[in-house]
């Protein structure tokens, strides 16, 4: 453990503090979420953010190579000897004018952050590098998570690379095949539950408490510390400047929570001048955050969140036997565990929330596929959401926008193949049947 870090309850009326040697994940006193916090005066924080650029020269040092740990001063909760890395965070920020045109932005202003380039194909690896380091530090031997797919793939990969056992809970029939194949291939004990993600999330917390397993969902504050680095890498790739907007999909709301914390800390440390705004994008079939923020007017309110609004909302979901549905299975979640931290991010970043339809998601995904490096459906919600926000005039055509493309296109080939083969959308690119004859194949190509 370092004496520079501690855990703190986000509820201002409680504000209990705990050391980092415990895996508790919710405040034992009031049940609220916990943050990883730092005594910054005990940490050698770089004078300028760009000072960290020198780490690029040290490619033979595994911690400098990691896109998470080369920013280690900003997530300084464990000594180097426990730090886990398998080369996460070698991601690309691509300026993309064709996608910019699709959303009606000026050339040179839209950037796509490809987190699908991580070892397990999604942004989760940033979080797992950090969380498994904490697990090693406290001597955990077995781990577990609930997942819509990517968390399970990432947990399975990291658990076995650092010698922990792992169990993943997934909703039966609710997970894309690319992700399911990874969990099995990487050797996780894979339990398919006859329920949805929210059911799995509820069960995994009890399982971890009863069996003493280390929990790797984004309730784990150390996981979110790793996910802060996605923002650091965007800033790094923009020449150590901040964009005007970050656009991110919203599921369990771990990313959005981590990003707001990242910007708050950077500003507090004087490493950035201005905090970007954030847009969090739900799918319409799983739009709890959008409904609560835009319609029920739920806010962070200095930490005094109106719990009754949330309780009434969830009671209504239960009464209606509601289960979320969207083709973006990664974000098919109706009870996001990081809701309150996300509200804090909206407050810090002057954020907005929108929901987009499956049709809009699939069209946007086809555009990222055709003109970019591709992404999975949940990731494309960012582009669809940005299109809305441009049409509304909330985001201007010449603002600098970075969309976080959270997962690789091969994660969910089913949605892609259906969209194109079944001509489901305006950008469908269906394969053409040809007889087994050369001249007819040539005629087809010429036509
Ligand atoms: N995009 C992808 C590709 C995801 O896998 C997820 C979440 C999200 C976006 C939403 O991110 O939860 O931070 O708001 N997937 C989780 C999982 C829930 O189990 O793989 P969030």
Coordinates of C-alpha atoms and ligand atoms in Angstrom, one line a residue:
X1 CA 0.0 0.0 0.0
X2 CA 1.1 3.6 -0.5
X3 CA 0.2 6.1 2.3
X4 CA -0.7 8.5 -0.4
X5 CA -4.1 6.9 -1.1
X6 CA -7.2 6.1 0.8
X7 CA -10.9 5.3 0.1
X8 CA -13.7 7.7 0.9
X9 CA -17.4 7.5 0.8
X10 CA -19.0 9.8 -1.7
X11 CA -21.9 10.6 0.6
X12 CA -21.0 14.0 2.2
X13 CA -23.1 13.3 5.3
X14 CA -21.0 10.2 5.9
X15 CA -17.6 10.8 4.2
X16 CA -16.1 7.8 6.0
X17 CA -12.5 7.0 5.1
X18 CA -10.8 3.6 4.8
X19 CA -7.4 2.5 3.8
X20 CA -6.7 0.9 0.5
X21 CA -5.9 -2.5 2.0
X22 CA -9.5 -3.5 2.0
X23 CA -11.8 -4.7 -0.7
X24 CA -15.1 -3.3 0.5
X25 CA -16.7 -1.7 -2.7
X26 CA -19.5 0.0 -0.8
X27 CA -19.3 2.1 2.4
X28 CA -19.7 -0.3 5.3
X29 CA -21.3 2.6 7.3
X30 CA -23.9 4.0 4.8
X31 CA -23.8 1.7 1.8
X32 CA -22.9 4.4 -0.7
X33 CA -20.2 4.2 -3.4
X34 CA -16.5 4.7 -2.5
X35 CA -13.8 6.8 -4.3
X36 CA -10.1 6.2 -4.4
X37 CA -8.7 9.5 -3.1
X38 CA -5.1 10.9 -2.8
X39 CA -3.0 13.0 -0.5
X40 CA -1.5 14.8 -3.4
X41 CA 1.2 16.4 -1.3
X42 CA 2.7 13.0 -0.8
X43 CA 2.9 12.3 -4.5
X44 CA 5.4 13.6 -7.0
X45 CA 2.9 14.9 -9.5
X46 CA 4.5 16.2 -12.7
X47 CA 4.8 20.0 -12.9
X48 CA 3.3 19.9 -16.4
X49 CA 1.1 17.2 -17.8
X50 CA 3.4 17.0 -20.9
X51 CA 6.3 16.0 -18.6
X52 CA 4.9 12.5 -18.8
X53 CA 5.7 12.4 -22.6
X54 CA 9.2 11.3 -21.7
X55 CA 7.9 7.9 -20.7
X56 CA 7.3 7.2 -24.4
X57 CA 11.1 6.7 -24.7
X58 CA 11.1 3.9 -22.2
X59 CA 9.4 1.2 -24.2
X60 CA 11.4 -1.6 -22.5
X61 CA 9.9 -0.6 -19.1
X62 CA 6.6 -2.5 -18.9
X63 CA 5.0 0.3 -16.7
X64 CA 6.1 3.0 -19.1
X65 CA 4.7 1.0 -22.0
X66 CA 1.3 0.6 -20.4
X67 CA -1.2 3.2 -21.4
X68 CA -2.5 3.1 -17.9
X69 CA 0.7 3.0 -15.8
X70 CA 2.7 5.6 -17.7
X71 CA 0.3 8.0 -15.8
X72 CA 1.0 6.2 -12.5
X73 CA 1.4 9.4 -10.4
X74 CA -2.3 10.1 -11.0
X75 CA -3.5 6.7 -9.7
X76 CA -0.9 6.2 -7.0
X77 CA -2.6 3.6 -4.8
X78 CA -0.2 0.7 -5.0
X79 CA 3.6 0.0 -5.1
X80 CA 5.1 -0.9 -8.5
X81 CA 5.8 -4.5 -7.5
X82 CA 2.0 -5.3 -7.5
X83 CA 1.2 -3.4 -10.7
X84 CA -0.4 -5.7 -13.4
X85 CA -0.1 -4.9 -17.1
X86 CA -0.5 -6.9 -20.3
X87 CA 0.1 -3.9 -22.6
X88 CA -3.3 -2.1 -22.3
X89 CA -3.9 1.4 -23.6
X90 CA -2.0 1.3 -26.9
X91 CA -5.0 3.2 -28.4
X92 CA -5.4 5.6 -31.3
X93 CA -7.1 9.0 -31.4
X94 CA -8.2 9.4 -35.0
X95 CA -9.3 12.6 -36.5
X96 CA -12.1 11.6 -38.9
X97 CA -13.6 14.1 -41.4
X98 CA -16.0 11.6 -43.0
X99 CA -17.7 10.8 -39.8
X100 CA -17.6 14.5 -38.9
X101 CA -19.5 15.1 -42.2
X102 CA -22.1 12.5 -41.1
X103 CA -22.8 14.4 -37.9
X104 CA -22.6 17.8 -39.5
X105 CA -19.3 19.0 -38.0
X106 CA -16.6 21.0 -39.6
X107 CA -13.5 19.1 -40.9
X108 CA -10.7 18.7 -38.4
X109 CA -13.0 18.9 -35.3
X110 CA -14.1 15.3 -34.7
X111 CA -11.8 12.7 -33.0
X112 CA -12.5 9.0 -32.4
X113 CA -10.8 7.3 -29.5
X114 CA -10.5 3.6 -30.4
X115 CA -10.5 1.7 -27.1
X116 CA -11.3 -1.5 -29.1
X117 CA -7.5 -1.7 -29.7
X118 CA -7.0 -2.9 -26.1
X119 CA -5.8 -6.5 -25.5
X120 CA -9.3 -7.9 -24.9
X121 CA -10.9 -5.5 -27.4
X122 CA -12.5 -3.0 -25.2
X123 CA -11.9 -0.1 -22.8
X124 CA -12.3 -2.5 -19.8
X125 CA -8.7 -3.4 -19.9
X126 CA -7.7 0.0 -18.6
X127 CA -9.8 -0.6 -15.5
X128 CA -8.7 -4.2 -15.1
X129 CA -5.0 -3.3 -15.1
X130 CA -5.7 -1.1 -12.1
X131 CA -8.2 -3.3 -10.3
X132 CA -6.1 -6.5 -10.6
X133 CA -3.1 -4.5 -9.2
X134 CA -5.2 -3.8 -6.2
X135 CA -6.3 -7.4 -6.0
X136 CA -2.7 -8.5 -6.0
X137 CA -1.8 -5.9 -3.4
X138 CA -4.4 -7.2 -1.0
X139 CA -3.6 -10.9 -1.7
X140 CA -6.9 -11.9 -3.4
X141 CA -6.9 -15.3 -5.0
X142 CA -10.3 -15.5 -6.7
X143 CA -12.3 -12.9 -8.6
X144 CA -15.8 -12.5 -10.1
X145 CA -17.9 -10.1 -12.1
X146 CA -21.3 -9.6 -13.7
X147 CA -21.2 -8.6 -17.3
X148 CA -22.9 -7.7 -20.5
X149 CA -19.8 -9.3 -22.1
X150 CA -16.8 -7.0 -22.2
X151 CA -16.1 -7.0 -18.5
X152 CA -16.2 -10.8 -18.5
X153 CA -13.7 -11.0 -21.4
X154 CA -11.4 -8.5 -19.8
X155 CA -11.6 -10.1 -16.3
X156 CA -11.0 -13.6 -17.8
X157 CA -7.9 -12.3 -19.6
X158 CA -6.4 -10.4 -16.7
X159 CA -7.3 -12.9 -14.0
X160 CA -5.3 -15.7 -15.6
X161 CA -2.4 -13.5 -16.6
X162 CA -1.9 -12.7 -12.9
X163 CA -2.8 -16.0 -11.4
X164 CA -6.3 -15.4 -10.0
X165 CA -9.3 -17.7 -10.5
X166 CA -12.4 -16.1 -12.0
X167 CA -16.1 -16.6 -12.3
X168 CA -18.3 -14.5 -14.6
X169 CA -22.0 -14.1 -14.4
X170 CA -23.8 -13.2 -17.6
X171 CA -27.5 -12.9 -18.7
X172 CA -28.4 -16.0 -20.8
X173 CA -28.9 -14.9 -24.4
X174 CA -28.0 -11.3 -23.6
X175 CA -24.3 -11.3 -24.6
X176 CA -22.7 -10.9 -28.1
X177 CA -20.9 -14.0 -29.3
X178 CA -17.5 -12.4 -29.7
X179 CA -17.5 -11.7 -26.0
X180 CA -18.9 -15.0 -24.9
X181 CA -16.2 -16.8 -26.9
X182 CA -13.5 -14.8 -25.1
X183 CA -14.8 -15.6 -21.6
X184 CA -14.7 -19.3 -22.5
X185 CA -11.5 -19.2 -24.4
X186 CA -9.6 -17.3 -21.6
X187 CA -10.8 -20.0 -19.2
X188 CA -13.3 -18.2 -17.0
X189 CA -15.9 -20.2 -15.1
X190 CA -18.9 -18.8 -17.1
X191 CA -22.3 -18.9 -15.4
X192 CA -25.3 -18.0 -17.6
X193 CA -28.2 -16.8 -15.5
X194 CA -31.8 -16.8 -16.7
X195 CA -32.1 -13.1 -16.2
X196 CA -30.6 -9.8 -17.4
X197 CA -27.5 -7.8 -16.4
X198 CA -29.2 -6.1 -13.5
X199 CA -30.0 -9.5 -12.0
X200 CA -26.4 -10.7 -12.5
X201 CA -25.1 -7.5 -10.9
X202 CA -27.3 -8.0 -7.9
X203 CA -26.2 -11.6 -7.5
X204 CA -22.5 -11.1 -8.0
X205 CA -22.4 -8.7 -5.0
X206 CA -23.8 -11.3 -2.7
X207 CA -21.6 -14.0 -4.2
X208 CA -18.5 -11.9 -3.6
X209 CA -19.5 -11.1 0.0
X210 CA -20.4 -14.7 0.9
X211 CA -17.5 -16.4 -0.8
X212 CA -14.9 -13.7 -0.3
X213 CA -14.3 -13.2 -4.0
X214 CA -12.7 -10.0 -5.4
X215 CA -15.3 -8.0 -7.3
X216 CA -14.3 -6.5 -10.7
X217 CA -17.4 -4.5 -11.6
X218 CA -17.2 -0.8 -11.8
X219 CA -18.4 -0.6 -8.2
X220 CA -14.7 -1.2 -7.6
X221 CA -13.2 2.3 -7.2
X222 CA -9.7 1.1 -8.3
X223 CA -11.1 0.0 -11.6
X224 CA -12.3 3.5 -12.3
X225 CA -8.9 4.8 -11.5
X226 CA -7.6 2.9 -14.5
X227 CA -10.4 4.2 -16.7
X228 CA -9.3 7.8 -16.0
X229 CA -6.4 7.2 -18.3
X230 CA -8.6 7.1 -21.4
X231 CA -9.0 10.8 -20.8
X232 CA -5.3 11.3 -20.2
X233 CA -4.5 9.6 -23.6
X234 CA -7.0 11.8 -25.4
X235 CA -5.3 14.9 -23.9
X236 CA -1.9 13.5 -24.7
X237 CA -2.9 12.8 -28.3
X238 CA -4.3 16.3 -28.7
X239 CA -0.9 17.7 -27.9
X240 CA -1.7 18.0 -24.2
X241 CA -4.8 20.1 -24.8
X242 CA -8.3 19.3 -23.8
X243 CA -11.2 18.9 -26.3
X244 CA -14.4 20.9 -25.9
X245 CA -16.5 17.8 -25.6
X246 CA -16.2 14.2 -24.6
X247 CA -19.0 11.9 -25.9
X248 CA -19.3 8.5 -24.2
X249 CA -21.9 5.7 -24.1
X250 CA -23.7 5.2 -20.8
X251 CA -24.4 1.7 -19.4
X252 CA -23.4 1.0 -15.8
X253 CA -21.9 4.5 -15.9
X254 CA -18.4 3.6 -14.8
X255 CA -16.6 5.4 -17.7
X256 CA -18.5 8.6 -17.3
X257 CA -17.9 8.5 -13.5
X258 CA -14.2 8.0 -14.1
X259 CA -13.9 10.7 -16.7
X260 CA -15.4 13.4 -14.5
X261 CA -13.1 12.4 -11.7
X262 CA -10.1 12.5 -14.0
X263 CA -10.9 16.1 -15.2
X264 CA -11.7 17.3 -11.7
X265 CA -8.4 16.1 -10.4
X266 CA -6.4 17.4 -13.4
X267 CA -7.9 20.8 -12.9
X268 CA -7.3 20.7 -9.1
X269 CA -3.6 19.8 -9.8
X270 CA -3.3 22.6 -12.4
X271 CA -2.5 20.1 -15.1
X272 CA -5.3 21.4 -17.4
X273 CA -6.8 24.8 -17.7
X274 CA -10.4 23.9 -18.7
X275 CA -12.7 21.0 -18.0
X276 CA -14.4 19.7 -21.2
X277 CA -18.1 19.2 -21.3
X278 CA -19.4 15.6 -21.5
X279 CA -22.3 14.0 -23.3
X280 CA -23.5 10.6 -22.1
X281 CA -25.5 8.6 -24.5
X282 CA -28.0 5.8 -23.6
X283 CA -29.9 3.5 -25.9
X284 CA -33.7 4.3 -25.9
X285 CA -34.4 0.7 -24.7
X286 CA -32.2 1.2 -21.6
X287 CA -32.5 4.9 -20.8
X288 CA -32.7 5.2 -17.0
X289 CA -30.1 7.9 -16.8
X290 CA -31.8 10.0 -19.6
X291 CA -35.2 9.7 -18.0
X292 CA -33.9 10.5 -14.5
X293 CA -31.8 13.5 -15.5
X294 CA -33.9 15.0 -18.3
X295 CA -37.4 14.2 -17.1
X296 CA -37.2 13.6 -13.4
X297 CA -34.6 16.4 -13.0
X298 CA -32.3 14.3 -10.8
X299 CA -29.0 16.1 -10.0
X300 CA -25.9 15.6 -7.9
X301 CA -26.9 18.5 -5.6
X302 CA -23.5 18.6 -3.8
X303 CA -23.8 14.9 -3.0
X304 CA -27.3 15.2 -1.5
X305 CA -29.0 13.3 -4.3
X306 CA -32.7 12.9 -4.0
X307 CA -32.9 9.2 -3.2
X308 CA -36.7 9.1 -3.3
X309 CA -36.7 9.9 -7.1
X310 CA -34.4 6.9 -7.7
X311 CA -36.3 4.6 -5.3
X312 CA -39.6 5.5 -7.0
X313 CA -38.2 5.0 -10.4
X314 CA -36.8 1.6 -9.6
X315 CA -40.0 0.5 -7.8
X316 CA -41.9 1.4 -11.0
X317 CA -39.5 -0.7 -13.1
X318 CA -40.0 -3.6 -10.8
X319 CA -43.8 -3.2 -10.7
X320 CA -43.8 -3.2 -14.6
X321 CA -41.4 -6.2 -14.6
X322 CA -39.3 -4.1 -16.9
X323 CA -36.2 -5.5 -18.5
X324 CA -34.1 -3.3 -20.9
X325 CA -33.8 -4.1 -24.5
X326 CA -31.4 -2.8 -27.1
X327 CA -29.2 -4.2 -29.9
X328 CA -26.3 -2.4 -28.1
X329 CA -26.2 -5.3 -25.6
X330 CA -23.2 -3.8 -23.8
X331 CA -25.4 -1.0 -22.5
X332 CA -28.5 -3.0 -21.9
X333 CA -28.7 -1.9 -18.2
X334 CA -31.6 -0.3 -16.3
X335 CA -30.1 0.0 -12.8
X336 CA -26.7 1.6 -13.3
X337 CA -24.6 1.1 -10.2
X338 CA -22.6 4.2 -10.7
X339 CA -25.6 6.5 -11.1
X340 CA -24.6 8.9 -8.3
X341 CA -20.9 9.2 -9.4
X342 CA -22.2 9.9 -12.9
X343 CA -24.4 12.7 -11.6
X344 CA -21.3 14.1 -10.0
X345 CA -19.6 14.0 -13.4
X346 CA -22.5 15.8 -15.1
X347 CA -22.1 18.5 -12.4
X348 CA -18.3 18.7 -12.9
X349 CA -18.4 18.7 -16.7
X350 CA -21.7 20.6 -17.3
X351 CA -22.8 17.5 -18.9
X352 CA -25.8 16.5 -21.0
X353 CA -27.6 13.2 -21.5
X354 CA -29.4 11.8 -24.5
X355 CA -30.9 8.5 -25.7
X356 CA -30.7 7.2 -29.3
X357 CA -32.6 4.4 -31.1
X358 CA -31.2 1.1 -32.2
X359 CA -31.7 2.2 -35.8
X360 CA -29.6 5.3 -35.2
X361 CA -27.0 3.2 -33.5
X362 CA -26.7 0.8 -36.4
X363 CA -26.6 3.5 -39.0
X364 CA -23.8 5.3 -37.1
X365 CA -22.0 2.0 -36.6
X366 CA -22.0 1.4 -40.4
X367 CA -20.5 4.9 -40.9
X368 CA -17.7 4.2 -38.4
X369 CA -17.2 0.9 -40.1
X370 CA -17.0 2.4 -43.6
X371 CA -15.0 5.5 -42.8
X372 CA -13.1 4.6 -39.7
X373 CA -11.8 1.5 -37.9
X374 CA -15.2 0.1 -36.9
X375 CA -16.7 -0.4 -33.5
X376 CA -19.4 -2.3 -31.7
X377 CA -23.0 -1.1 -31.4
X378 CA -22.7 0.5 -27.9
X379 CA -19.7 2.5 -29.1
X380 CA -21.6 3.9 -32.1
X381 CA -24.2 5.3 -29.7
X382 CA -21.7 8.2 -29.3
X383 CA -21.9 9.1 -33.0
X384 CA -25.7 8.8 -33.1
X385 CA -25.9 11.0 -29.9
X386 CA -23.5 13.6 -31.3
X387 CA -25.7 13.8 -34.4
X388 CA -28.6 14.6 -32.2
X389 CA -26.7 17.2 -30.2
X390 CA -25.5 18.9 -33.5
X391 CA -29.0 19.0 -34.8
X392 CA -30.2 20.6 -31.5
X393 CA -27.3 23.1 -31.7
X394 CA -26.0 22.0 -28.2
X395 CA -22.6 21.2 -29.8
X396 CA -21.3 23.7 -32.4
X397 CA -19.9 22.5 -35.7
X398 CA -16.5 23.9 -34.9
X399 CA -16.1 22.6 -31.4
X400 CA -13.5 19.9 -30.8
X401 CA -15.2 16.7 -29.9
X402 CA -13.7 13.3 -28.9
X403 CA -16.0 10.3 -29.1
X404 CA -15.0 7.2 -27.1
X405 CA -15.4 4.1 -29.2
X406 CA -15.5 1.6 -26.4
X407 CA -15.3 -1.8 -28.2
X408 CA -13.9 -3.5 -31.2
X409 CA -16.2 -4.3 -34.2
X410 CA -15.6 -8.0 -34.0
X411 CA -17.1 -8.1 -30.5
X412 CA -20.6 -8.3 -32.0
X413 CA -20.5 -9.7 -35.6
X414 CA -24.2 -10.7 -35.3
X415 CA -25.6 -7.2 -35.3
X416 CA -23.2 -6.2 -38.1
X417 CA -24.1 -9.1 -40.4
X418 CA -27.8 -8.7 -39.8
X419 CA -27.7 -5.0 -40.6
X420 CA -25.9 -5.5 -43.9
X421 CA -27.3 -8.8 -45.0
X422 CA -30.9 -8.1 -44.1
X423 CA -30.7 -4.6 -45.5
X424 CA -31.9 -3.2 -42.2
X425 CA -30.6 0.4 -42.6
X426 CA -29.7 3.1 -45.1
X427 CA -26.0 2.1 -45.2
X428 CA -26.5 -1.6 -45.5
X429 CA -23.9 -3.2 -47.8
X430 CA -25.4 -6.6 -48.5
X431 CA -23.3 -9.3 -50.2
X432 CA -24.3 -10.3 -53.7
X433 CA -24.9 -14.0 -54.7
X434 CA -22.9 -15.0 -57.8
X435 CA -23.0 -18.3 -59.8
X436 CA -19.7 -20.3 -59.8
X437 CA -18.8 -18.8 -63.3
X438 CA -15.9 -16.4 -64.0
X439 CA -17.7 -14.2 -66.7
X440 CA -20.7 -13.7 -64.5
X441 CA -18.5 -12.8 -61.6
X442 CA -16.8 -10.3 -63.8
X443 CA -20.1 -8.9 -65.1
X444 CA -21.2 -8.4 -61.5
X445 CA -18.0 -6.5 -60.6
X446 CA -18.4 -4.2 -63.6
X447 CA -22.1 -3.5 -63.1
Ligands
LIG1 N1 -19.4 0.3 -24.3 C1 -19.1 -1.0 -24.2 C2 -18.5 -1.6 -25.4 C3 -19.3 -1.7 -23.0 O1 -19.0 -2.9 -22.9 C4 -19.9 -1.0 -21.9 C5 -20.2 -1.7 -20.6 C6 -20.2 0.3 -22.1 C7 -20.0 1.0 -23.3 C8 -20.9 1.1 -21.0 O2 -19.9 1.6 -20.1 O3 -20.8 0.8 -17.9 O4 -18.9 2.4 -18.1 O5 -21.2 3.1 -18.7 N2 -20.1 -2.9 -20.5 C9 -20.2 -3.6 -19.2 C10 -19.9 -5.1 -19.3 C11 -21.4 -3.3 -18.4 O6 -20.3 -5.9 -18.5 O7 -19.1 -5.4 -20.2 P1 -20.2 2.0 -18.6

